[in-house]
mmCIF file with all atom_site columns, N, CA and C in Angstrom:
data_model
loop_
_atom_site.group_PDB
_atom_site.id
_atom_site.type_symbol
_atom_site.label_atom_id
_atom_site.label_alt_id
_atom_site.label_comp_id
_atom_site.label_asym_id
_atom_site.label_entity_id
_atom_site.label_seq_id
_atom_site.pdbx_PDB_ins_code
_atom_site.Cartn_x
_atom_site.Cartn_y
_atom_site.Cartn_z
_atom_site.occupancy
_atom_site.B_iso_or_equiv
_atom_site.pdbx_formal_charge
_atom_site.auth_seq_id
_atom_site.auth_comp_id
_atom_site.auth_asym_id
_atom_site.auth_atom_id
_atom_site.pdbx_PDB_model_num
ATOM 1   N N  . MET X 1 1  ? 103.591 46.826 73.968 1.00 0.00 ? 1  MET X N  1
ATOM 2   C CA . MET X 1 1  ? 104.478 47.369 72.969 1.00 0.00 ? 1  MET X CA 1
ATOM 3   C C  . MET X 1 1  ? 105.903 46.872 73.159 1.00 0.00 ? 1  MET X C  1
ATOM 4   N N  . LEU X 1 2  ? 106.236 46.447 74.369 1.00 0.00 ? 2  LEU X N  1
ATOM 5   C CA . LEU X 1 2  ? 107.573 45.917 74.602 1.00 0.00 ? 2  LEU X CA 1
ATOM 6   C C  . LEU X 1 2  ? 107.582 44.418 74.361 1.00 0.00 ? 2  LEU X C  1
ATOM 7   N N  . ASP X 1 3  ? 108.635 43.963 73.717 1.00 0.00 ? 3  ASP X N  1
ATOM 8   C CA . ASP X 1 3  ? 108.819 42.539 73.495 1.00 0.00 ? 3  ASP X CA 1
ATOM 9   C C  . ASP X 1 3  ? 109.248 41.925 74.825 1.00 0.00 ? 3  ASP X C  1
ATOM 10  N N  . PRO X 1 4  ? 108.477 40.992 75.379 1.00 0.00 ? 4  PRO X N  1
ATOM 11  C CA . PRO X 1 4  ? 108.819 40.431 76.686 1.00 0.00 ? 4  PRO X CA 1
ATOM 12  C C  . PRO X 1 4  ? 110.149 39.680 76.701 1.00 0.00 ? 4  PRO X C  1
ATOM 13  N N  . LYS X 1 5  ? 110.569 39.169 75.558 1.00 0.00 ? 5  LYS X N  1
ATOM 14  C CA . LYS X 1 5  ? 111.832 38.429 75.497 1.00 0.00 ? 5  LYS X CA 1
ATOM 15  C C  . LYS X 1 5  ? 113.037 39.345 75.528 1.00 0.00 ? 5  LYS X C  1
ATOM 16  N N  . THR X 1 6  ? 112.949 40.466 74.814 1.00 0.00 ? 6  THR X N  1
ATOM 17  C CA . THR X 1 6  ? 114.113 41.358 74.697 1.00 0.00 ? 6  THR X CA 1
ATOM 18  C C  . THR X 1 6  ? 113.989 42.609 75.554 1.00 0.00 ? 6  THR X C  1
ATOM 19  N N  . GLY X 1 7  ? 112.750 42.949 75.958 1.00 0.00 ? 7  GLY X N  1
ATOM 20  C CA . GLY X 1 7  ? 112.541 44.176 76.715 1.00 0.00 ? 7  GLY X CA 1
ATOM 21  C C  . GLY X 1 7  ? 112.592 45.429 75.852 1.00 0.00 ? 7  GLY X C  1
ATOM 22  N N  . ARG X 1 8  ? 112.646 45.249 74.546 1.00 0.00 ? 8  ARG X N  1
ATOM 23  C CA . ARG X 1 8  ? 112.737 46.372 73.615 1.00 0.00 ? 8  ARG X CA 1
ATOM 24  C C  . ARG X 1 8  ? 111.394 46.587 72.926 1.00 0.00 ? 8  ARG X C  1
ATOM 25  N N  . MET X 1 9  ? 111.238 47.759 72.344 1.00 0.00 ? 9  MET X N  1
ATOM 26  C CA . MET X 1 9  ? 110.020 48.058 71.592 1.00 0.00 ? 9  MET X CA 1
ATOM 27  C C  . MET X 1 9  ? 109.955 47.167 70.354 1.00 0.00 ? 9  MET X C  1
ATOM 28  N N  . GLN X 1 10 ? 108.750 46.753 70.025 1.00 0.00 ? 10 GLN X N  1
ATOM 29  C CA . GLN X 1 10 ? 108.553 45.978 68.811 1.00 0.00 ? 10 GLN X CA 1
ATOM 30  C C  . GLN X 1 10 ? 108.424 46.941 67.637 1.00 0.00 ? 10 GLN X C  1
ATOM 31  N N  . ASN X 1 11 ? 109.042 46.591 66.523 1.00 0.00 ? 11 ASN X N  1
ATOM 32  C CA . ASN X 1 11 ? 108.928 47.406 65.319 1.00 0.00 ? 11 ASN X CA 1
ATOM 33  C C  . ASN X 1 11 ? 107.539 47.265 64.731 1.00 0.00 ? 11 ASN X C  1
ATOM 34  N N  . ARG X 1 12 ? 106.993 48.391 64.291 1.00 0.00 ? 12 ARG X N  1
ATOM 35  C CA . ARG X 1 12 ? 105.707 48.379 63.605 1.00 0.00 ? 12 ARG X CA 1
ATOM 36  C C  . ARG X 1 12 ? 105.913 48.917 62.212 1.00 0.00 ? 12 ARG X C  1
ATOM 37  N N  . LYS X 1 13 ? 105.464 48.187 61.238 1.00 0.00 ? 13 LYS X N  1
ATOM 38  C CA . LYS X 1 13 ? 105.575 48.640 59.859 1.00 0.00 ? 13 LYS X CA 1
ATOM 39  C C  . LYS X 1 13 ? 104.402 49.561 59.550 1.00 0.00 ? 13 LYS X C  1
ATOM 40  N N  . VAL X 1 14 ? 104.692 50.623 58.820 1.00 0.00 ? 14 VAL X N  1
ATOM 41  C CA . VAL X 1 14 ? 103.679 51.607 58.465 1.00 0.00 ? 14 VAL X CA 1
ATOM 42  C C  . VAL X 1 14 ? 103.660 51.768 56.955 1.00 0.00 ? 14 VAL X C  1
ATOM 43  N N  . ASN X 1 15 ? 102.480 51.791 56.392 1.00 0.00 ? 15 ASN X N  1
ATOM 44  C CA . ASN X 1 15 ? 102.340 52.018 54.963 1.00 0.00 ? 15 ASN X CA 1
ATOM 45  C C  . ASN X 1 15 ? 102.383 53.527 54.730 1.00 0.00 ? 15 ASN X C  1
ATOM 46  N N  . VAL X 1 16 ? 103.517 54.023 54.270 1.00 0.00 ? 16 VAL X N  1
ATOM 47  C CA . VAL X 1 16 ? 103.689 55.460 54.080 1.00 0.00 ? 16 VAL X CA 1
ATOM 48  C C  . VAL X 1 16 ? 102.939 55.984 52.861 1.00 0.00 ? 16 VAL X C  1
ATOM 49  N N  . ASP X 1 17 ? 102.362 55.096 52.074 1.00 0.00 ? 17 ASP X N  1
ATOM 50  C CA . ASP X 1 17 ? 101.564 55.504 50.918 1.00 0.00 ? 17 ASP X CA 1
ATOM 51  C C  . ASP X 1 17 ? 100.073 55.570 51.261 1.00 0.00 ? 17 ASP X C  1
ATOM 52  N N  . ASP X 1 18 ? 99.720  55.232 52.488 1.00 0.00 ? 18 ASP X N  1
ATOM 53  C CA . ASP X 1 18 ? 98.339  55.198 52.913 1.00 0.00 ? 18 ASP X CA 1
ATOM 54  C C  . ASP X 1 18 ? 97.807  56.609 53.186 1.00 0.00 ? 18 ASP X C  1
ATOM 55  N N  . GLU X 1 19 ? 96.534  56.810 52.903 1.00 0.00 ? 19 GLU X N  1
ATOM 56  C CA . GLU X 1 19 ? 95.909  58.123 53.119 1.00 0.00 ? 19 GLU X CA 1
ATOM 57  C C  . GLU X 1 19 ? 95.928  58.518 54.595 1.00 0.00 ? 19 GLU X C  1
ATOM 58  N N  . ALA X 1 20 ? 95.758  57.565 55.490 1.00 0.00 ? 20 ALA X N  1
ATOM 59  C CA . ALA X 1 20 ? 95.772  57.863 56.926 1.00 0.00 ? 20 ALA X CA 1
ATOM 60  C C  . ALA X 1 20 ? 97.144  58.393 57.363 1.00 0.00 ? 20 ALA X C  1
ATOM 61  N N  . PHE X 1 21 ? 98.213  57.820 56.831 1.00 0.00 ? 21 PHE X N  1
ATOM 62  C CA . PHE X 1 21 ? 99.553  58.283 57.155 1.00 0.00 ? 21 PHE X CA 1
ATOM 63  C C  . PHE X 1 21 ? 99.759  59.699 56.626 1.00 0.00 ? 21 PHE X C  1
ATOM 64  N N  . GLU X 1 22 ? 99.311  59.945 55.400 1.00 0.00 ? 22 GLU X N  1
ATOM 65  C CA . GLU X 1 22 ? 99.440  61.268 54.794 1.00 0.00 ? 22 GLU X CA 1
ATOM 66  C C  . GLU X 1 22 ? 98.682  62.314 55.611 1.00 0.00 ? 22 GLU X C  1
ATOM 67  N N  . CYS X 1 23 ? 97.490  61.964 56.052 1.00 0.00 ? 23 CYS X N  1
ATOM 68  C CA . CYS X 1 23 ? 96.670  62.873 56.861 1.00 0.00 ? 23 CYS X CA 1
ATOM 69  C C  . CYS X 1 23 ? 97.344  63.149 58.207 1.00 0.00 ? 23 CYS X C  1
ATOM 70  N N  . ALA X 1 24 ? 97.880  62.123 58.842 1.00 0.00 ? 24 ALA X N  1
ATOM 71  C CA . ALA X 1 24 ? 98.562  62.302 60.121 1.00 0.00 ? 24 ALA X CA 1
ATOM 72  C C  . ALA X 1 24 ? 99.758  63.231 59.972 1.00 0.00 ? 24 ALA X C  1
ATOM 73  N N  . CYS X 1 25 ? 100.504 63.082 58.905 1.00 0.00 ? 25 CYS X N  1
ATOM 74  C CA . CYS X 1 25 ? 101.663 63.954 58.670 1.00 0.00 ? 25 CYS X CA 1
ATOM 75  C C  . CYS X 1 25 ? 101.240 65.401 58.451 1.00 0.00 ? 25 CYS X C  1
ATOM 76  N N  . ALA X 1 26 ? 100.106 65.585 57.789 1.00 0.00 ? 26 ALA X N  1
ATOM 77  C CA . ALA X 1 26 ? 99.625  66.939 57.516 1.00 0.00 ? 26 ALA X CA 1
ATOM 78  C C  . ALA X 1 26 ? 99.260  67.670 58.803 1.00 0.00 ? 26 ALA X C  1
ATOM 79  N N  . TYR X 1 27 ? 98.761  66.948 59.806 1.00 0.00 ? 27 TYR X N  1
ATOM 80  C CA . TYR X 1 27 ? 98.356  67.561 61.072 1.00 0.00 ? 27 TYR X CA 1
ATOM 81  C C  . TYR X 1 27 ? 99.479  67.603 62.106 1.00 0.00 ? 27 TYR X C  1
ATOM 82  N N  . MET X 1 28 ? 100.569 66.954 61.816 1.00 0.00 ? 28 MET X N  1
ATOM 83  C CA . MET X 1 28 ? 101.690 66.878 62.746 1.00 0.00 ? 28 MET X CA 1
ATOM 84  C C  . MET X 1 28 ? 102.431 68.213 62.807 1.00 0.00 ? 28 MET X C  1
ATOM 85  N N  . ILE X 1 29 ? 102.765 68.638 63.997 1.00 0.00 ? 29 ILE X N  1
ATOM 86  C CA . ILE X 1 29 ? 103.554 69.860 64.143 1.00 0.00 ? 29 ILE X CA 1
ATOM 87  C C  . ILE X 1 29 ? 105.026 69.469 64.088 1.00 0.00 ? 29 ILE X C  1
ATOM 88  N N  . ARG X 1 30 ? 105.734 70.094 63.170 1.00 0.00 ? 30 ARG X N  1
ATOM 89  C CA . ARG X 1 30 ? 107.164 69.821 63.044 1.00 0.00 ? 30 ARG X CA 1
ATOM 90  C C  . ARG X 1 30 ? 107.920 71.117 63.277 1.00 0.00 ? 30 ARG X C  1
ATOM 91  N N  . LEU X 1 31 ? 108.933 71.054 64.106 1.00 0.00 ? 31 LEU X N  1
ATOM 92  C CA . LEU X 1 31 ? 109.756 72.235 64.330 1.00 0.00 ? 31 LEU X CA 1
ATOM 93  C C  . LEU X 1 31 ? 110.651 72.461 63.127 1.00 0.00 ? 31 LEU X C  1
ATOM 94  N N  . GLU X 1 32 ? 110.761 73.712 62.728 1.00 0.00 ? 32 GLU X N  1
ATOM 95  C CA . GLU X 1 32 ? 111.626 74.116 61.621 1.00 0.00 ? 32 GLU X CA 1
ATOM 96  C C  . GLU X 1 32 ? 112.649 75.110 62.159 1.00 0.00 ? 32 GLU X C  1
ATOM 97  N N  . ARG X 1 33 ? 113.753 75.250 61.453 1.00 0.00 ? 33 ARG X N  1
ATOM 98  C CA . ARG X 1 33 ? 114.793 76.197 61.870 1.00 0.00 ? 33 ARG X CA 1
ATOM 99  C C  . ARG X 1 33 ? 114.218 77.610 61.991 1.00 0.00 ? 33 ARG X C  1
ATOM 100 N N  . GLU X 1 34 ? 113.295 77.959 61.098 1.00 0.00 ? 34 GLU X N  1
ATOM 101 C CA . GLU X 1 34 ? 112.690 79.291 61.116 1.00 0.00 ? 34 GLU X CA 1
ATOM 102 C C  . GLU X 1 34 ? 111.944 79.557 62.421 1.00 0.00 ? 34 GLU X C  1
ATOM 103 N N  . ASP X 1 35 ? 111.418 78.502 63.051 1.00 0.00 ? 35 ASP X N  1
ATOM 104 C CA . ASP X 1 35 ? 110.726 78.670 64.330 1.00 0.00 ? 35 ASP X CA 1
ATOM 105 C C  . ASP X 1 35 ? 111.665 79.200 65.407 1.00 0.00 ? 35 ASP X C  1
ATOM 106 N N  . PHE X 1 36 ? 112.927 78.868 65.290 1.00 0.00 ? 36 PHE X N  1
ATOM 107 C CA . PHE X 1 36 ? 113.912 79.311 66.274 1.00 0.00 ? 36 PHE X CA 1
ATOM 108 C C  . PHE X 1 36 ? 114.506 80.664 65.908 1.00 0.00 ? 36 PHE X C  1
ATOM 109 N N  . GLU X 1 37 ? 114.418 81.034 64.653 1.00 0.00 ? 37 GLU X N  1
ATOM 110 C CA . GLU X 1 37 ? 114.987 82.306 64.204 1.00 0.00 ? 37 GLU X CA 1
ATOM 111 C C  . GLU X 1 37 ? 114.009 83.460 64.361 1.00 0.00 ? 37 GLU X C  1
ATOM 112 N N  . ASP X 1 38 ? 112.710 83.163 64.391 1.00 0.00 ? 38 ASP X N  1
ATOM 113 C CA . ASP X 1 38 ? 111.675 84.176 64.558 1.00 0.00 ? 38 ASP X CA 1
ATOM 114 C C  . ASP X 1 38 ? 111.342 84.284 66.045 1.00 0.00 ? 38 ASP X C  1
ATOM 115 N N  . ALA X 1 39 ? 111.672 85.414 66.658 1.00 0.00 ? 39 ALA X N  1
ATOM 116 C CA . ALA X 1 39 ? 111.499 85.593 68.108 1.00 0.00 ? 39 ALA X CA 1
ATOM 117 C C  . ALA X 1 39 ? 110.045 85.429 68.540 1.00 0.00 ? 39 ALA X C  1
ATOM 118 N N  . LYS X 1 40 ? 109.097 85.893 67.729 1.00 0.00 ? 40 LYS X N  1
ATOM 119 C CA . LYS X 1 40 ? 107.686 85.769 68.101 1.00 0.00 ? 40 LYS X CA 1
ATOM 120 C C  . LYS X 1 40 ? 107.232 84.312 68.085 1.00 0.00 ? 40 LYS X C  1
ATOM 121 N N  . LYS X 1 41 ? 107.624 83.575 67.045 1.00 0.00 ? 41 LYS X N  1
ATOM 122 C CA . LYS X 1 41 ? 107.263 82.155 66.966 1.00 0.00 ? 41 LYS X CA 1
ATOM 123 C C  . LYS X 1 41 ? 107.880 81.387 68.131 1.00 0.00 ? 41 LYS X C  1
ATOM 124 N N  . LEU X 1 42 ? 109.152 81.682 68.403 1.00 0.00 ? 42 LEU X N  1
ATOM 125 C CA . LEU X 1 42 ? 109.852 80.993 69.489 1.00 0.00 ? 42 LEU X CA 1
ATOM 126 C C  . LEU X 1 42 ? 109.167 81.270 70.825 1.00 0.00 ? 42 LEU X C  1
ATOM 127 N N  . ALA X 1 43 ? 108.781 82.516 71.060 1.00 0.00 ? 43 ALA X N  1
ATOM 128 C CA . ALA X 1 43 ? 108.107 82.873 72.307 1.00 0.00 ? 43 ALA X CA 1
ATOM 129 C C  . ALA X 1 43 ? 106.775 82.143 72.448 1.00 0.00 ? 43 ALA X C  1
ATOM 130 N N  . LYS X 1 44 ? 106.018 82.023 71.345 1.00 0.00 ? 44 LYS X N  1
ATOM 131 C CA . LYS X 1 44 ? 104.734 81.321 71.386 1.00 0.00 ? 44 LYS X CA 1
ATOM 132 C C  . LYS X 1 44 ? 104.931 79.835 71.688 1.00 0.00 ? 44 LYS X C  1
ATOM 133 N N  . LEU X 1 45 ? 105.909 79.233 71.037 1.00 0.00 ? 45 LEU X N  1
ATOM 134 C CA . LEU X 1 45 ? 106.174 77.815 71.274 1.00 0.00 ? 45 LEU X CA 1
ATOM 135 C C  . LEU X 1 45 ? 106.617 77.581 72.717 1.00 0.00 ? 45 LEU X C  1
ATOM 136 N N  . ALA X 1 46 ? 107.470 78.443 73.217 1.00 0.00 ? 46 ALA X N  1
ATOM 137 C CA . ALA X 1 46 ? 107.953 78.314 74.592 1.00 0.00 ? 46 ALA X CA 1
ATOM 138 C C  . ALA X 1 46 ? 106.814 78.481 75.590 1.00 0.00 ? 46 ALA X C  1
ATOM 139 N N  . ALA X 1 47 ? 105.900 79.403 75.301 1.00 0.00 ? 47 ALA X N  1
ATOM 140 C CA . ALA X 1 47 ? 104.777 79.648 76.205 1.00 0.00 ? 47 ALA X CA 1
ATOM 141 C C  . ALA X 1 47 ? 103.872 78.426 76.342 1.00 0.00 ? 47 ALA X C  1
ATOM 142 N N  . VAL X 1 48 ? 103.763 77.649 75.279 1.00 0.00 ? 48 VAL X N  1
ATOM 143 C CA . VAL X 1 48 ? 102.909 76.460 75.313 1.00 0.00 ? 48 VAL X CA 1
ATOM 144 C C  . VAL X 1 48 ? 103.364 75.493 76.395 1.00 0.00 ? 48 VAL X C  1
ATOM 145 N N  . ILE X 1 49 ? 104.682 75.343 76.553 1.00 0.00 ? 49 ILE X N  1
ATOM 146 C CA . ILE X 1 49 ? 105.180 74.406 77.565 1.00 0.00 ? 49 ILE X CA 1
ATOM 147 C C  . ILE X 1 49 ? 105.716 75.127 78.802 1.00 0.00 ? 49 ILE X C  1
ATOM 148 N N  . LYS X 1 50 ? 105.396 76.423 78.894 1.00 0.00 ? 50 LYS X N  1
ATOM 149 C CA . LYS X 1 50 ? 105.696 77.232 80.084 1.00 0.00 ? 50 LYS X CA 1
ATOM 150 C C  . LYS X 1 50 ? 107.185 77.273 80.422 1.00 0.00 ? 50 LYS X C  1
ATOM 151 N N  . VAL X 1 51 ? 107.996 77.560 79.393 1.00 0.00 ? 51 VAL X N  1
ATOM 152 C CA . VAL X 1 51 ? 109.430 77.771 79.591 1.00 0.00 ? 51 VAL X CA 1
ATOM 153 C C  . VAL X 1 51 ? 109.822 79.057 78.872 1.00 0.00 ? 51 VAL X C  1
ATOM 154 N N  . THR X 1 52 ? 111.027 79.528 79.118 1.00 0.00 ? 52 THR X N  1
ATOM 155 C CA . THR X 1 52 ? 111.519 80.705 78.409 1.00 0.00 ? 52 THR X CA 1
ATOM 156 C C  . THR X 1 52 ? 111.945 80.298 77.009 1.00 0.00 ? 52 THR X C  1
ATOM 157 N N  . PRO X 1 53 ? 112.015 81.259 76.091 1.00 0.00 ? 53 PRO X N  1
ATOM 158 C CA . PRO X 1 53 ? 112.510 80.935 74.756 1.00 0.00 ? 53 PRO X CA 1
ATOM 159 C C  . PRO X 1 53 ? 113.913 80.309 74.786 1.00 0.00 ? 53 PRO X C  1
ATOM 160 N N  . GLU X 1 54 ? 114.749 80.763 75.695 1.00 0.00 ? 54 GLU X N  1
ATOM 161 C CA . GLU X 1 54 ? 116.103 80.208 75.799 1.00 0.00 ? 54 GLU X CA 1
ATOM 162 C C  . GLU X 1 54 ? 116.064 78.744 76.240 1.00 0.00 ? 54 GLU X C  1
ATOM 163 N N  . GLN X 1 55 ? 115.172 78.439 77.180 1.00 0.00 ? 55 GLN X N  1
ATOM 164 C CA . GLN X 1 55 ? 115.035 77.050 77.633 1.00 0.00 ? 55 GLN X CA 1
ATOM 165 C C  . GLN X 1 55 ? 114.479 76.170 76.517 1.00 0.00 ? 55 GLN X C  1
ATOM 166 N N  . PHE X 1 56 ? 113.529 76.711 75.758 1.00 0.00 ? 56 PHE X N  1
ATOM 167 C CA . PHE X 1 56 ? 112.961 75.960 74.630 1.00 0.00 ? 56 PHE X CA 1
ATOM 168 C C  . PHE X 1 56 ? 114.043 75.654 73.610 1.00 0.00 ? 56 PHE X C  1
ATOM 169 N N  . ARG X 1 57 ? 114.854 76.668 73.288 1.00 0.00 ? 57 ARG X N  1
ATOM 170 C CA . ARG X 1 57 ? 115.942 76.477 72.329 1.00 0.00 ? 57 ARG X CA 1
ATOM 171 C C  . ARG X 1 57 ? 116.931 75.423 72.832 1.00 0.00 ? 57 ARG X C  1
ATOM 172 N N  . ALA X 1 58 ? 117.252 75.474 74.114 1.00 0.00 ? 58 ALA X N  1
ATOM 173 C CA . ALA X 1 58 ? 118.199 74.507 74.686 1.00 0.00 ? 58 ALA X CA 1
ATOM 174 C C  . ALA X 1 58 ? 117.635 73.087 74.649 1.00 0.00 ? 58 ALA X C  1
ATOM 175 N N  . GLN X 1 59 ? 116.330 72.965 74.892 1.00 0.00 ? 59 GLN X N  1
ATOM 176 C CA . GLN X 1 59 ? 115.720 71.641 74.965 1.00 0.00 ? 59 GLN X CA 1
ATOM 177 C C  . GLN X 1 59 ? 115.419 71.038 73.601 1.00 0.00 ? 59 GLN X C  1
ATOM 178 N N  . PHE X 1 60 ? 115.022 71.871 72.621 1.00 0.00 ? 60 PHE X N  1
ATOM 179 C CA . PHE X 1 60 ? 114.557 71.339 71.351 1.00 0.00 ? 60 PHE X CA 1
ATOM 180 C C  . PHE X 1 60 ? 115.371 71.775 70.139 1.00 0.00 ? 60 PHE X C  1
ATOM 181 N N  . GLY X 1 61 ? 116.371 72.595 70.335 1.00 0.00 ? 61 GLY X N  1
ATOM 182 C CA . GLY X 1 61 ? 117.169 73.093 69.217 1.00 0.00 ? 61 GLY X CA 1
ATOM 183 C C  . GLY X 1 61 ? 117.851 71.999 68.423 1.00 0.00 ? 61 GLY X C  1
ATOM 184 N N  . TYR X 1 62 ? 118.188 70.909 69.072 1.00 0.00 ? 62 TYR X N  1
ATOM 185 C CA . TYR X 1 62 ? 118.870 69.811 68.377 1.00 0.00 ? 62 TYR X CA 1
ATOM 186 C C  . TYR X 1 62 ? 118.012 69.249 67.237 1.00 0.00 ? 62 TYR X C  1
ATOM 187 N N  . VAL X 1 63 ? 116.697 69.388 67.333 1.00 0.00 ? 63 VAL X N  1
ATOM 188 C CA . VAL X 1 63 ? 115.793 68.853 66.312 1.00 0.00 ? 63 VAL X CA 1
ATOM 189 C C  . VAL X 1 63 ? 116.062 69.480 64.954 1.00 0.00 ? 63 VAL X C  1
ATOM 190 N N  . VAL X 1 64 ? 116.469 70.744 64.965 1.00 0.00 ? 64 VAL X N  1
ATOM 191 C CA . VAL X 1 64 ? 116.714 71.460 63.707 1.00 0.00 ? 64 VAL X CA 1
ATOM 192 C C  . VAL X 1 64 ? 118.204 71.698 63.473 1.00 0.00 ? 64 VAL X C  1
ATOM 193 N N  . GLY X 1 65 ? 119.038 71.015 64.248 1.00 0.00 ? 65 GLY X N  1
ATOM 194 C CA . GLY X 1 65 ? 120.479 71.121 64.028 1.00 0.00 ? 65 GLY X CA 1
ATOM 195 C C  . GLY X 1 65 ? 121.176 72.212 64.806 1.00 0.00 ? 65 GLY X C  1
ATOM 196 N N  . LEU X 1 66 ? 120.492 72.793 65.794 1.00 0.00 ? 66 LEU X N  1
ATOM 197 C CA . LEU X 1 66 ? 121.148 73.791 66.644 1.00 0.00 ? 66 LEU X CA 1
ATOM 198 C C  . LEU X 1 66 ? 121.845 73.076 67.800 1.00 0.00 ? 66 LEU X C  1
ATOM 199 N N  . LYS X 1 67 ? 122.871 73.699 68.312 1.00 0.00 ? 67 LYS X N  1
ATOM 200 C CA . LYS X 1 67 ? 123.568 73.086 69.456 1.00 0.00 ? 67 LYS X CA 1
ATOM 201 C C  . LYS X 1 67 ? 123.220 73.762 70.731 1.00 0.00 ? 67 LYS X C  1
#
């Protein structure tokens, strides 16, 4: 996956109109701001990676625009 000349990742083009891409997006878990605002959802997500809700928010809050 790394370009031996540059040491960087090679770009891969993806057909975003393809059914496989659409299916992958449908199964993908995406964090939403509401996940951080709902204490029960946040606790469940944090439990999956065995951290506290506060640690989860600190580590992943930037994804939804939290600081």
